[in-house]
PDB file of C-alpha atoms in Angstrom:
ATOM      1  CA  UNK A  55     -30.520  -9.415  58.503  1.00  0.00           C
ATOM      2  CA  UNK A  56     -32.775 -12.206  57.188  1.00  0.00           C
ATOM      3  CA  UNK A  57     -29.819 -14.550  57.601  1.00  0.00           C
ATOM      4  CA  UNK A  58     -29.364 -13.380  61.184  1.00  0.00           C
ATOM      5  CA  UNK A  59     -33.031 -14.086  61.880  1.00  0.00           C
ATOM      6  CA  UNK A  60     -32.430 -17.633  60.629  1.00  0.00           C
ATOM      7  CA  UNK A  61     -29.345 -17.874  62.878  1.00  0.00           C
ATOM      8  CA  UNK A  62     -31.335 -16.765  65.926  1.00  0.00           C
ATOM      9  CA  UNK A  63     -34.213 -19.159  65.205  1.00  0.00           C
ATOM     10  CA  UNK A  64     -31.978 -22.088  64.218  1.00  0.00           C
ATOM     11  CA  UNK A  65     -33.776 -22.331  60.860  1.00  0.00           C
ATOM     12  CA  UNK A  66     -30.533 -22.126  58.859  1.00  0.00           C
ATOM     13  CA  UNK A  67     -30.356 -22.458  55.090  1.00  0.00           C
ATOM     14  CA  UNK A  68     -26.534 -22.712  54.783  1.00  0.00           C
ATOM     15  CA  UNK A  69     -26.680 -21.095  51.322  1.00  0.00           C
ATOM     16  CA  UNK A  70     -23.856 -21.128  48.799  1.00  0.00           C
ATOM     17  CA  UNK A  71     -21.795 -23.795  50.553  1.00  0.00           C
ATOM     18  CA  UNK A  72     -21.345 -26.534  47.988  1.00  0.00           C
ATOM     19  CA  UNK A  73     -19.007 -27.504  45.131  1.00  0.00           C
ATOM     20  CA  UNK A  74     -21.244 -25.784  42.556  1.00  0.00           C
ATOM     21  CA  UNK A  75     -20.917 -22.458  44.399  1.00  0.00           C
ATOM     22  CA  UNK A  76     -17.169 -22.975  44.746  1.00  0.00           C
ATOM     23  CA  UNK A  77     -16.913 -23.393  40.982  1.00  0.00           C
ATOM     24  CA  UNK A  78     -19.154 -20.393  40.325  1.00  0.00           C
ATOM     25  CA  UNK A  79     -17.004 -18.010  42.386  1.00  0.00           C
ATOM     26  CA  UNK A  80     -13.633 -19.560  41.529  1.00  0.00           C
ATOM     27  CA  UNK A  81     -12.877 -17.006  38.801  1.00  0.00           C
ATOM     28  CA  UNK A  82     -14.725 -13.944  40.095  1.00  0.00           C
ATOM     29  CA  UNK A  83     -16.450 -12.726  43.228  1.00  0.00           C
ATOM     30  CA  UNK A  84     -19.227 -10.216  43.811  1.00  0.00           C
ATOM     31  CA  UNK A  85     -19.927 -10.128  47.563  1.00  0.00           C
ATOM     32  CA  UNK A  86     -23.013  -8.170  48.569  1.00  0.00           C
ATOM     33  CA  UNK A  87     -21.401  -6.912  51.756  1.00  0.00           C
ATOM     34  CA  UNK A  88     -18.198  -6.193  53.638  1.00  0.00           C
ATOM     35  CA  UNK A  89     -18.056  -6.947  57.348  1.00  0.00           C
ATOM     36  CA  UNK A  90     -15.490  -5.534  59.750  1.00  0.00           C
ATOM     37  CA  UNK A  91     -15.817  -7.529  62.941  1.00  0.00           C
ATOM     38  CA  UNK A  92     -13.829  -8.687  65.919  1.00  0.00           C
ATOM     39  CA  UNK A  93     -11.445 -11.641  65.967  1.00  0.00           C
ATOM     40  CA  UNK A  94     -13.585 -13.252  68.678  1.00  0.00           C
ATOM     41  CA  UNK A  95     -14.142 -16.934  67.872  1.00  0.00           C
ATOM     42  CA  UNK A  96     -17.780 -16.633  68.943  1.00  0.00           C
ATOM     43  CA  UNK A  97     -18.582 -14.046  66.254  1.00  0.00           C
ATOM     44  CA  UNK A  98     -18.090 -15.600  62.775  1.00  0.00           C
ATOM     45  CA  UNK A  99     -19.940 -13.283  60.361  1.00  0.00           C
ATOM     46  CA  UNK A 100     -20.549 -15.927  57.684  1.00  0.00           C
ATOM     47  CA  UNK A 101     -22.367 -18.081  60.236  1.00  0.00           C
ATOM     48  CA  UNK A 102     -24.320 -15.473  62.167  1.00  0.00           C
ATOM     49  CA  UNK A 103     -25.667 -14.007  58.921  1.00  0.00           C
ATOM     50  CA  UNK A 104     -26.219 -17.509  57.432  1.00  0.00           C
ATOM     51  CA  UNK A 105     -24.245 -16.730  54.283  1.00  0.00           C
ATOM     52  CA  UNK A 106     -21.911 -18.742  52.112  1.00  0.00           C
ATOM     53  CA  UNK A 107     -18.872 -18.740  49.887  1.00  0.00           C
ATOM     54  CA  UNK A 108     -18.431 -15.511  47.962  1.00  0.00           C
ATOM     55  CA  UNK A 109     -21.202 -13.637  49.780  1.00  0.00           C
ATOM     56  CA  UNK A 110     -19.127 -11.422  52.094  1.00  0.00           C
ATOM     57  CA  UNK A 111     -15.767  -9.733  52.340  1.00  0.00           C
ATOM     58  CA  UNK A 112     -14.777 -10.266  55.976  1.00  0.00           C
ATOM     59  CA  UNK A 113     -12.104  -8.385  57.895  1.00  0.00           C
ATOM     60  CA  UNK A 114     -11.519  -9.247  61.535  1.00  0.00           C
ATOM     61  CA  UNK A 115      -9.425  -7.305  64.023  1.00  0.00           C
ATOM     62  CA  UNK A 116      -9.331  -7.104  67.803  1.00  0.00           C
ATOM     63  CA  UNK A 117     -12.196  -4.820  68.826  1.00  0.00           C
ATOM     64  CA  UNK A 118     -12.736  -3.744  65.197  1.00  0.00           C
ATOM     65  CA  UNK A 119      -9.544  -1.687  65.496  1.00  0.00           C
ATOM     66  CA  UNK A 120      -8.621   0.024  62.252  1.00  0.00           C
ATOM     67  CA  UNK A 121      -5.494   1.392  60.632  1.00  0.00           C
ATOM     68  CA  UNK A 122      -4.457   2.002  57.021  1.00  0.00           C
ATOM     69  CA  UNK A 123      -4.264  -1.665  55.974  1.00  0.00           C
ATOM     70  CA  UNK A 124      -7.611  -2.532  57.562  1.00  0.00           C
ATOM     71  CA  UNK A 125      -9.266   0.573  56.138  1.00  0.00           C
ATOM     72  CA  UNK A 126      -7.885  -0.313  52.706  1.00  0.00           C
ATOM     73  CA  UNK A 127      -9.293  -3.809  53.071  1.00  0.00           C
ATOM     74  CA  UNK A 128     -12.710  -2.392  53.960  1.00  0.00           C
ATOM     75  CA  UNK A 129     -12.541  -0.011  50.990  1.00  0.00           C
ATOM     76  CA  UNK A 130     -11.677  -2.809  48.558  1.00  0.00           C
ATOM     77  CA  UNK A 131     -15.173  -4.131  47.813  1.00  0.00           C
ATOM     78  CA  UNK A 132     -16.991  -0.807  47.458  1.00  0.00           C
ATOM     79  CA  UNK A 133     -14.182   0.807  45.471  1.00  0.00           C
ATOM     80  CA  UNK A 134     -13.341  -2.069  43.117  1.00  0.00           C
ATOM     81  CA  UNK A 135     -16.584  -3.939  42.561  1.00  0.00           C
ATOM     82  CA  UNK A 136     -19.348  -1.723  43.884  1.00  0.00           C
ATOM     83  CA  UNK A 137     -20.120  -3.717  47.035  1.00  0.00           C
ATOM     84  CA  UNK A 138     -23.076  -1.719  48.414  1.00  0.00           C
ATOM     85  CA  UNK A 139     -22.779  -2.466  52.136  1.00  0.00           C
ATOM     86  CA  UNK A 140     -20.211  -2.211  54.910  1.00  0.00           C
ATOM     87  CA  UNK A 141     -21.137  -3.447  58.380  1.00  0.00           C
ATOM     88  CA  UNK A 142     -18.965  -2.662  61.396  1.00  0.00           C
ATOM     89  CA  UNK A 143     -19.946  -5.420  63.806  1.00  0.00           C
ATOM     90  CA  UNK A 144     -19.131  -5.195  67.489  1.00  0.00           C
ATOM     91  CA  UNK A 145     -20.270  -7.667  70.088  1.00  0.00           C
ATOM     92  CA  UNK A 146     -21.191  -8.292  73.681  1.00  0.00           C
ATOM     93  CA  UNK A 147     -18.407  -9.089  76.161  1.00  0.00           C
ATOM     94  CA  UNK A 148     -15.554  -8.196  73.801  1.00  0.00           C
ATOM     95  CA  UNK A 149     -12.249  -9.252  75.320  1.00  0.00           C
ATOM     96  CA  UNK A 150     -10.208  -6.752  73.294  1.00  0.00           C
ATOM     97  CA  UNK A 151     -12.390  -3.871  74.432  1.00  0.00           C
ATOM     98  CA  UNK A 152     -12.313  -5.118  78.025  1.00  0.00           C
ATOM     99  CA  UNK A 153      -8.503  -5.310  77.969  1.00  0.00           C
ATOM    100  CA  UNK A 154      -8.189  -1.843  76.426  1.00  0.00           C
ATOM    101  CA  UNK A 155     -10.664  -0.400  78.924  1.00  0.00           C
ATOM    102  CA  UNK A 156      -8.692  -1.849  81.840  1.00  0.00           C
ATOM    103  CA  UNK A 157      -5.412  -0.624  80.379  1.00  0.00           C
ATOM    104  CA  UNK A 158      -6.637   2.956  80.103  1.00  0.00           C
ATOM    105  CA  UNK A 159      -8.462   2.917  83.439  1.00  0.00           C
ATOM    106  CA  UNK A 160      -5.412   1.551  85.273  1.00  0.00           C
ATOM    107  CA  UNK A 161      -2.782   3.445  83.267  1.00  0.00           C
ATOM    108  CA  UNK A 162      -0.951   0.224  82.376  1.00  0.00           C
ATOM    109  CA  UNK A 163      -0.054  -0.467  78.734  1.00  0.00           C
ATOM    110  CA  UNK A 164      -0.895  -3.871  77.307  1.00  0.00           C
ATOM    111  CA  UNK A 165       2.030  -6.112  76.322  1.00  0.00           C
ATOM    112  CA  UNK A 166       3.486  -6.301  72.819  1.00  0.00           C
ATOM    113  CA  UNK A 167       1.333  -5.225  69.908  1.00  0.00           C
ATOM    114  CA  UNK A 168      -1.821  -5.560  71.989  1.00  0.00           C
ATOM    115  CA  UNK A 169      -1.145  -1.993  73.044  1.00  0.00           C
ATOM    116  CA  UNK A 170      -1.578  -0.905  69.394  1.00  0.00           C
ATOM    117  CA  UNK A 171      -5.105  -2.338  69.520  1.00  0.00           C
ATOM    118  CA  UNK A 172      -5.788  -0.464  72.739  1.00  0.00           C
ATOM    119  CA  UNK A 173      -4.498   2.805  71.269  1.00  0.00           C
ATOM    120  CA  UNK A 174      -6.854   2.370  68.290  1.00  0.00           C
ATOM    121  CA  UNK A 175      -9.738   1.985  70.756  1.00  0.00           C
ATOM    122  CA  UNK A 176      -8.886   5.121  72.748  1.00  0.00           C
ATOM    123  CA  UNK A 177     -11.623   7.322  71.204  1.00  0.00           C
ATOM    124  CA  UNK A 178     -14.237   4.725  72.192  1.00  0.00           C
ATOM    125  CA  UNK A 179     -12.841   4.662  75.736  1.00  0.00           C
ATOM    126  CA  UNK A 180     -13.023   8.451  75.945  1.00  0.00           C
ATOM    127  CA  UNK A 181     -16.625   8.407  74.727  1.00  0.00           C
ATOM    128  CA  UNK A 182     -17.577   5.633  77.169  1.00  0.00           C
ATOM    129  CA  UNK A 183     -16.115   7.601  80.073  1.00  0.00           C
ATOM    130  CA  UNK A 184     -18.190  10.637  79.036  1.00  0.00           C
ATOM    131  CA  UNK A 185     -21.382   8.577  78.620  1.00  0.00           C
ATOM    132  CA  UNK A 186     -21.024   6.532  81.787  1.00  0.00           C
ATOM    133  CA  UNK A 187     -23.552   3.761  82.242  1.00  0.00           C
ATOM    134  CA  UNK A 188     -23.926   0.564  84.206  1.00  0.00           C
ATOM    135  CA  UNK A 189     -21.415  -1.407  82.142  1.00  0.00           C
ATOM    136  CA  UNK A 190     -18.616   0.798  80.819  1.00  0.00           C
ATOM    137  CA  UNK A 191     -17.074  -2.005  78.728  1.00  0.00           C
ATOM    138  CA  UNK A 192     -20.347  -2.540  76.853  1.00  0.00           C
ATOM    139  CA  UNK A 193     -20.680   1.228  76.439  1.00  0.00           C
ATOM    140  CA  UNK A 194     -17.158   1.286  75.009  1.00  0.00           C
ATOM    141  CA  UNK A 195     -17.923  -1.641  72.663  1.00  0.00           C
ATOM    142  CA  UNK A 196     -20.947   0.154  71.252  1.00  0.00           C
ATOM    143  CA  UNK A 197     -19.013   3.426  71.002  1.00  0.00           C
ATOM    144  CA  UNK A 198     -16.271   1.667  69.038  1.00  0.00           C
ATOM    145  CA  UNK A 199     -18.825   0.441  66.507  1.00  0.00           C
ATOM    146  CA  UNK A 200     -20.530   3.793  66.017  1.00  0.00           C
ATOM    147  CA  UNK A 201     -17.262   5.744  65.858  1.00  0.00           C
ATOM    148  CA  UNK A 202     -15.691   3.332  63.361  1.00  0.00           C
ATOM    149  CA  UNK A 203     -18.802   3.305  61.165  1.00  0.00           C
ATOM    150  CA  UNK A 204     -18.929   7.121  61.243  1.00  0.00           C
ATOM    151  CA  UNK A 205     -15.240   7.340  60.342  1.00  0.00           C
ATOM    152  CA  UNK A 206     -15.752   4.993  57.392  1.00  0.00           C
ATOM    153  CA  UNK A 207     -18.859   6.910  56.269  1.00  0.00           C
ATOM    154  CA  UNK A 208     -16.831  10.132  56.206  1.00  0.00           C
ATOM    155  CA  UNK A 209     -13.696   8.539  54.707  1.00  0.00           C
ATOM    156  CA  UNK A 210     -12.531  10.609  51.714  1.00  0.00           C
ATOM    157  CA  UNK A 211     -12.909   7.676  49.325  1.00  0.00           C
ATOM    158  CA  UNK A 212     -16.105   6.141  50.733  1.00  0.00           C
ATOM    159  CA  UNK A 213     -18.015   9.360  51.524  1.00  0.00           C
ATOM    160  CA  UNK A 214     -18.825  10.092  47.856  1.00  0.00           C
ATOM    161  CA  UNK A 215     -20.295   6.589  47.486  1.00  0.00           C
ATOM    162  CA  UNK A 216     -22.367   7.106  50.640  1.00  0.00           C
ATOM    163  CA  UNK A 217     -23.511  10.546  49.429  1.00  0.00           C
ATOM    164  CA  UNK A 218     -24.769   9.205  46.109  1.00  0.00           C
ATOM    165  CA  UNK A 219     -26.548   6.305  47.829  1.00  0.00           C
ATOM    166  CA  UNK A 220     -24.496   3.471  46.327  1.00  0.00           C
ATOM    167  CA  UNK A 221     -22.972   2.516  49.694  1.00  0.00           C
ATOM    168  CA  UNK A 222     -24.383   2.115  53.185  1.00  0.00           C
ATOM    169  CA  UNK A 223     -22.057   1.927  56.187  1.00  0.00           C
ATOM    170  CA  UNK A 224     -23.862   0.360  59.122  1.00  0.00           C
ATOM    171  CA  UNK A 225     -22.795  -0.017  62.733  1.00  0.00           C
ATOM    172  CA  UNK A 226     -24.210  -3.148  64.368  1.00  0.00           C
ATOM    173  CA  UNK A 227     -23.897  -5.069  67.627  1.00  0.00           C
ATOM    174  CA  UNK A 228     -24.064  -8.829  68.140  1.00  0.00           C
ATOM    175  CA  UNK A 229     -25.515 -10.379  71.290  1.00  0.00           C
ATOM    176  CA  UNK A 230     -23.617 -13.485  72.357  1.00  0.00           C
ATOM    177  CA  UNK A 231     -26.598 -14.407  74.542  1.00  0.00           C
ATOM    178  CA  UNK A 232     -29.329 -14.305  71.888  1.00  0.00           C
ATOM    179  CA  UNK A 233     -27.439 -14.462  68.577  1.00  0.00           C
ATOM    180  CA  UNK A 234     -29.274 -11.370  67.373  1.00  0.00           C
ATOM    181  CA  UNK A 235     -27.648  -8.467  65.530  1.00  0.00           C
ATOM    182  CA  UNK A 236     -28.906  -4.995  66.433  1.00  0.00           C
ATOM    183  CA  UNK A 237     -28.340  -2.104  64.022  1.00  0.00           C
ATOM    184  CA  UNK A 238     -26.902   0.863  65.913  1.00  0.00           C
ATOM    185  CA  UNK A 239     -26.313   3.425  63.162  1.00  0.00           C
ATOM    186  CA  UNK A 240     -26.390   4.008  59.441  1.00  0.00           C
ATOM    187  CA  UNK A 241     -29.299   1.779  58.443  1.00  0.00           C
ATOM    188  CA  UNK A 242     -30.092   2.384  54.750  1.00  0.00           C
TER     189      UNK A 242
END
């Protein structure tokens, strides 16, 4: 979060982005966090947290949609090298969430494999419909983050790490307007 404060203020350090760091992590990595975020080009985790090479495991899917391969990728750091943090990072004005919301609202499937993304976001849509609110797409985006973080926290392989305090699974939301990350759930 200190890196995000630097991102917001423009006082960036650009840590761990030089040939010496590349050499240091060439043989082994020990990222301090895993980030599951959206594919959106405006939301690059390494930049908005002002981190560098070898600092983060980053998985990006449309709308933070998960399935077995993505979940396995998220599990990798905590289960193999003790990475102590997972952040599920949603964001403002998510195109994937907007498309899925419209698909469900209108009863029209999305083309190709985009419909698989929408199906993965269905629980967030259902929650957003129940919650209501002025902007249902933003409500759905936030619901997707909190539901995904909760699912990861209760995952059969990650839950024991969470229970013993060696892993935190945090849901967070990125503002495209301000650059700030807001923690929604699971703060250690």
